[in-house]
């Protein structure tokens, strides 16, 4: 009897678990459908909204955000970023020639004009310009993204700590940041790359280090403002530790400008990296748009295609990120939210 | 009086930064790979020769002594000799010969860009979401996305080669003479010595680089000016001005413009480093034989003294410009306390 | 529907011998946001009479400020004035061209705002901002004054020359007595003192601004003129705002919550000042506030706004004595007083409705305790129920006398209470 009961309860539990699992899954799906359809279906609204305006007000900001993002320019930006990422991921299927063709090889026909075999012309060593354009996408993204993440993470941590503890620690940290800001960034990058060596990881590291002061300053300003707000005091009264106050209470409230700046800066970093590789500070094993332009610059008069197309790729990529950044800023801008 | 005190305080505050930059340059230059001694020696050399050269460069001293030696030299104006670009010439000389060209394009561009950029930004904000706004905004967005060196190349191709109306590279027509060196600024030297055709030739060569650099700078200033103008136009005091019955033109020009200028000034200052980088890239693209060229050589071949000199110069300019903008800022915004 | 509304507007006459100065008829201002059309002001009508204070009262977000801004056509970008008439001295302001409208702003109809710090330009001195109003609207008067002053000045100068000549003549013929000579000398001195500064356009502007600042009770106006807004206290700033608004002797002053951002003691000062100035300048005031205390203190008539409509419009004494509309009743009973120190304050349950999808019928019905069955179906209109008393509520409409009372369900009550 008892065992039977036990079995029953166990069965019940299992079925309950199964049900709850199904329920969670259902809930997630429902959440996705109800929240993301705004992104894909134009003019979509919650069906029950007109009757239930009470709920309506709660969703207003989320829906506003998504709707603002739907401006045509932002859409173009998202499309560009999406395509660049796609190109970067699926590069091996998109090129006319495999990656191996571009390592330590020389082909005939340096700077030849576009032909059937080479749709956008050839470079100094007779490489296919078109294939190099596609290989360049991955290089740009793989260097820019980790570099900027590095600067954001460390910049935010340093900025919050400096602003939160203020006093001498703040003074010392901010002086160091000032020095780094006063040092011309391009030169610092070149020197650092020269010291570390011309490898991808080191270029990332150099750029990551360079971005730190900017984010640290940005977040320090907002934390100093937020620190004096009542919610920080109430968190302290509630007995939260310093770490918890810094990263659970203050950070979410000041992260917005960082998110906006982050998107812009991806574009900025890609631009600077192109500049650096144009000056010759690049990883020679990688295919980079900037360095391609460097190689072709001397022959701009008679072979413009070799430097024109890589430049166009840089412009499009950076433009994409800038457009998304613009859209994000408009959508997140608190000043535009109220009438 | 309070203004002078304020400036003095700002200079004092800038000193530690300057000192820090000097130290950082020293550390970084010693960390750089490559042996500067090699550049001073002939192709084949003996160990004794090498050691003697090393001794002559002062590299056998302990690092700390080298550091203090370096500091004292920087402040006494003896910036050492280069051993890569022109062997044995003082770094000071090299900088004076090359810096003016970089300086010329940078200064012309920043002036042009400030004038045009602030104007277009205000126009765009005034006609928000109308055609003019969209046009300037789009142009500015493209402007900030274009790599400056690539724009330079395209300009070279179009105007230098395809239409063939402007010189593509260099700062003077080959074979044309130089004015006597008086102030080191070629343009002024030309005027002083009365050689107008040299000045014209120089200007003709500068048109493309200046256009190239100002286009990029105009773009970022336009964006900044537009957004700060939009922010100002949302403010209550603009509504007050309208409630007074002020004309729309006056609302923009007298009430909004100055308020919008304040954040723009800060941004121009912060972006000055970017402008210098842009100037270096532009000048390399157009082969003007300016500072950028020397800098590249200095880094490639570990020329300590040349590198230090250039970095020091740029930092001083950066700090000076920011100081000037601080003063301008205090002048524009009465809320700033000296 | 249409003709009922027009009837309603035509009837909106108060029994008074004073002249009507501003007539707002069926004003509608909508905001076109991405979320939908926000009907911030949806058919507001009221009249203002000469030398009277009309209070416009209501909760935050009921459209008070938008009404005021619509009168001056200062509504910002997504907002547009849909329809209606704003008749000022027989001119419909809404049909005027922009340029013409500017002449009314700051001269005939002026406005002061809630936050005096943000309403003054931070980078311009107080003097520049005060002078601007004179320059915009009184240029001719100033030049006339200048001519007049110049004439006086020249006369005085001539007089000095005359007197000096007399003295010179005296040296040769010695006809004057000693006393006469000293009299003349004194007069010359006095005249010279007076004519030291030649009157200029700027000096007159300065004089005028100094006077108007003195008028609003600013001590040491000469110095204040040189100051920047951030160097003044809140009360001072609001005084400067008032001085700017009154400088051209306007017919109507719109005060958009002028005391909300100030300390209580300063509030009283500013209110007293406004009362005095109103009597002195014979200006009609439209006082916008959510503070019934302010209304009781200063207003002659009151219009109560709820969700973009005026629900009650009457003289202040009548309204406070015997409020009719359930919303007004709720507002008045929500004022905390010492003698009703109960456990809980009287509040109106629920919150201000969303203006994009306002409730059908009477907009107050989801919160109303006296709700009738018709309330969520037919929209009530402002109708006269007594002498100078208008109310928009079905309870007082003879047409719905027999309409049964709506029974609130328990659940419904709970839900609205929570929010």
PDB file of N, CA and C in Angstrom, chain A residues 287-318:
ATOM      1  N   UNK A 287      44.518  38.713 -44.103  1.00  0.00           N
ATOM      2  CA  UNK A 287      44.146  39.529 -45.253  1.00  0.00           C
ATOM      3  C   UNK A 287      43.351  40.709 -44.740  1.00  0.00           C
ATOM      4  N   UNK A 288      43.901  41.897 -44.935  1.00  0.00           N
ATOM      5  CA  UNK A 288      43.235  43.080 -44.395  1.00  0.00           C
ATOM      6  C   UNK A 288      42.992  44.094 -45.479  1.00  0.00           C
ATOM      7  N   UNK A 289      41.822  44.745 -45.403  1.00  0.00           N
ATOM      8  CA  UNK A 289      41.468  45.751 -46.404  1.00  0.00           C
ATOM      9  C   UNK A 289      42.474  46.900 -46.388  1.00  0.00           C
ATOM     10  N   UNK A 290      42.807  47.352 -45.196  1.00  0.00           N
ATOM     11  CA  UNK A 290      43.705  48.500 -45.079  1.00  0.00           C
ATOM     12  C   UNK A 290      45.046  48.229 -45.735  1.00  0.00           C
ATOM     13  N   UNK A 291      45.570  47.033 -45.497  1.00  0.00           N
ATOM     14  CA  UNK A 291      46.880  46.740 -46.063  1.00  0.00           C
ATOM     15  C   UNK A 291      46.803  46.568 -47.575  1.00  0.00           C
ATOM     16  N   UNK A 292      45.672  46.047 -48.049  1.00  0.00           N
ATOM     17  CA  UNK A 292      45.473  45.943 -49.496  1.00  0.00           C
ATOM     18  C   UNK A 292      45.530  47.325 -50.141  1.00  0.00           C
ATOM     19  N   UNK A 293      44.925  48.299 -49.452  1.00  0.00           N
ATOM     20  CA  UNK A 293      44.954  49.662 -49.984  1.00  0.00           C
ATOM     21  C   UNK A 293      46.393  50.173 -49.986  1.00  0.00           C
ATOM     22  N   UNK A 294      47.109  49.879 -48.906  1.00  0.00           N
ATOM     23  CA  UNK A 294      48.515  50.271 -48.814  1.00  0.00           C
ATOM     24  C   UNK A 294      49.302  49.761 -50.016  1.00  0.00           C
ATOM     25  N   UNK A 295      49.102  48.482 -50.328  1.00  0.00           N
ATOM     26  CA  UNK A 295      49.854  47.863 -51.433  1.00  0.00           C
ATOM     27  C   UNK A 295      49.504  48.491 -52.770  1.00  0.00           C
ATOM     28  N   UNK A 296      48.221  48.892 -52.898  1.00  0.00           N
ATOM     29  CA  UNK A 296      47.768  49.374 -54.201  1.00  0.00           C
ATOM     30  C   UNK A 296      47.870  50.885 -54.331  1.00  0.00           C
ATOM     31  N   UNK A 297      48.191  51.568 -53.200  1.00  0.00           N
ATOM     32  CA  UNK A 297      48.156  53.034 -53.217  1.00  0.00           C
ATOM     33  C   UNK A 297      49.065  53.628 -54.276  1.00  0.00           C
ATOM     34  N   UNK A 298      50.235  53.032 -54.450  1.00  0.00           N
ATOM     35  CA  UNK A 298      51.196  53.580 -55.402  1.00  0.00           C
ATOM     36  C   UNK A 298      50.716  53.497 -56.847  1.00  0.00           C
ATOM     37  N   UNK A 299      49.776  52.578 -57.089  1.00  0.00           N
ATOM     38  CA  UNK A 299      49.324  52.404 -58.472  1.00  0.00           C
ATOM     39  C   UNK A 299      47.910  52.928 -58.669  1.00  0.00           C
ATOM     40  N   UNK A 300      47.530  53.885 -57.833  1.00  0.00           N
ATOM     41  CA  UNK A 300      46.158  54.412 -57.906  1.00  0.00           C
ATOM     42  C   UNK A 300      45.864  54.977 -59.293  1.00  0.00           C
ATOM     43  N   UNK A 301      46.898  55.498 -59.962  1.00  0.00           N
ATOM     44  CA  UNK A 301      46.674  56.155 -61.248  1.00  0.00           C
ATOM     45  C   UNK A 301      46.213  55.163 -62.310  1.00  0.00           C
ATOM     46  N   UNK A 302      46.843  53.962 -62.363  1.00  0.00           N
ATOM     47  CA  UNK A 302      46.490  53.053 -63.449  1.00  0.00           C
ATOM     48  C   UNK A 302      45.757  51.803 -62.983  1.00  0.00           C
ATOM     49  N   UNK A 303      45.703  51.548 -61.662  1.00  0.00           N
ATOM     50  CA  UNK A 303      44.956  50.379 -61.199  1.00  0.00           C
ATOM     51  C   UNK A 303      44.079  50.757 -60.015  1.00  0.00           C
ATOM     52  N   UNK A 304      43.113  51.650 -60.221  1.00  0.00           N
ATOM     53  CA  UNK A 304      42.316  52.123 -59.087  1.00  0.00           C
ATOM     54  C   UNK A 304      41.489  51.025 -58.433  1.00  0.00           C
ATOM     55  N   UNK A 305      41.147  49.963 -59.206  1.00  0.00           N
ATOM     56  CA  UNK A 305      40.265  48.930 -58.626  1.00  0.00           C
ATOM     57  C   UNK A 305      40.888  48.246 -57.415  1.00  0.00           C
ATOM     58  N   UNK A 306      42.198  48.114 -57.419  1.00  0.00           N
ATOM     59  CA  UNK A 306      42.834  47.372 -56.327  1.00  0.00           C
ATOM     60  C   UNK A 306      42.724  48.105 -55.006  1.00  0.00           C
ATOM     61  N   UNK A 307      42.607  49.444 -55.022  1.00  0.00           N
ATOM     62  CA  UNK A 307      42.441  50.143 -53.748  1.00  0.00           C
ATOM     63  C   UNK A 307      41.015  50.650 -53.559  1.00  0.00           C
ATOM     64  N   UNK A 308      40.253  50.753 -54.647  1.00  0.00           N
ATOM     65  CA  UNK A 308      38.901  51.276 -54.524  1.00  0.00           C
ATOM     66  C   UNK A 308      37.996  50.325 -53.755  1.00  0.00           C
ATOM     67  N   UNK A 309      37.993  49.045 -54.152  1.00  0.00           N
ATOM     68  CA  UNK A 309      37.029  48.110 -53.551  1.00  0.00           C
ATOM     69  C   UNK A 309      37.260  47.834 -52.078  1.00  0.00           C
ATOM     70  N   UNK A 310      38.500  47.622 -51.628  1.00  0.00           N
ATOM     71  CA  UNK A 310      38.676  47.432 -50.175  1.00  0.00           C
ATOM     72  C   UNK A 310      38.165  48.631 -49.388  1.00  0.00           C
ATOM     73  N   UNK A 311      38.406  49.831 -49.926  1.00  0.00           N
ATOM     74  CA  UNK A 311      37.923  51.038 -49.250  1.00  0.00           C
ATOM     75  C   UNK A 311      36.413  51.053 -49.145  1.00  0.00           C
ATOM     76  N   UNK A 312      35.750  50.681 -50.249  1.00  0.00           N
ATOM     77  CA  UNK A 312      34.286  50.635 -50.233  1.00  0.00           C
ATOM     78  C   UNK A 312      33.807  49.674 -49.147  1.00  0.00           C
ATOM     79  N   UNK A 313      34.496  48.539 -49.022  1.00  0.00           N
ATOM     80  CA  UNK A 313      34.096  47.573 -47.993  1.00  0.00           C
ATOM     81  C   UNK A 313      34.227  48.198 -46.604  1.00  0.00           C
ATOM     82  N   UNK A 314      35.336  48.920 -46.381  1.00  0.00           N
ATOM     83  CA  UNK A 314      35.511  49.564 -45.075  1.00  0.00           C
ATOM     84  C   UNK A 314      34.364  50.546 -44.834  1.00  0.00           C
ATOM     85  N   UNK A 315      34.089  51.379 -45.837  1.00  0.00           N
ATOM     86  CA  UNK A 315      33.037  52.385 -45.675  1.00  0.00           C
ATOM     87  C   UNK A 315      31.712  51.718 -45.334  1.00  0.00           C
ATOM     88  N   UNK A 316      31.366  50.671 -46.088  1.00  0.00           N
ATOM     89  CA  UNK A 316      30.071  50.020 -45.865  1.00  0.00           C
ATOM     90  C   UNK A 316      30.001  49.417 -44.463  1.00  0.00           C
ATOM     91  N   UNK A 317      31.056  48.716 -44.078  1.00  0.00           N
ATOM     92  CA  UNK A 317      31.045  48.076 -42.758  1.00  0.00           C
ATOM     93  C   UNK A 317      30.898  49.114 -41.652  1.00  0.00           C
ATOM     94  N   UNK A 318      31.750  50.155 -41.722  1.00  0.00           N
ATOM     95  CA  UNK A 318      31.692  51.173 -40.671  1.00  0.00           C
ATOM     96  C   UNK A 318      30.339  51.862 -40.682  1.00  0.00           C
TER      97      UNK A 318
END
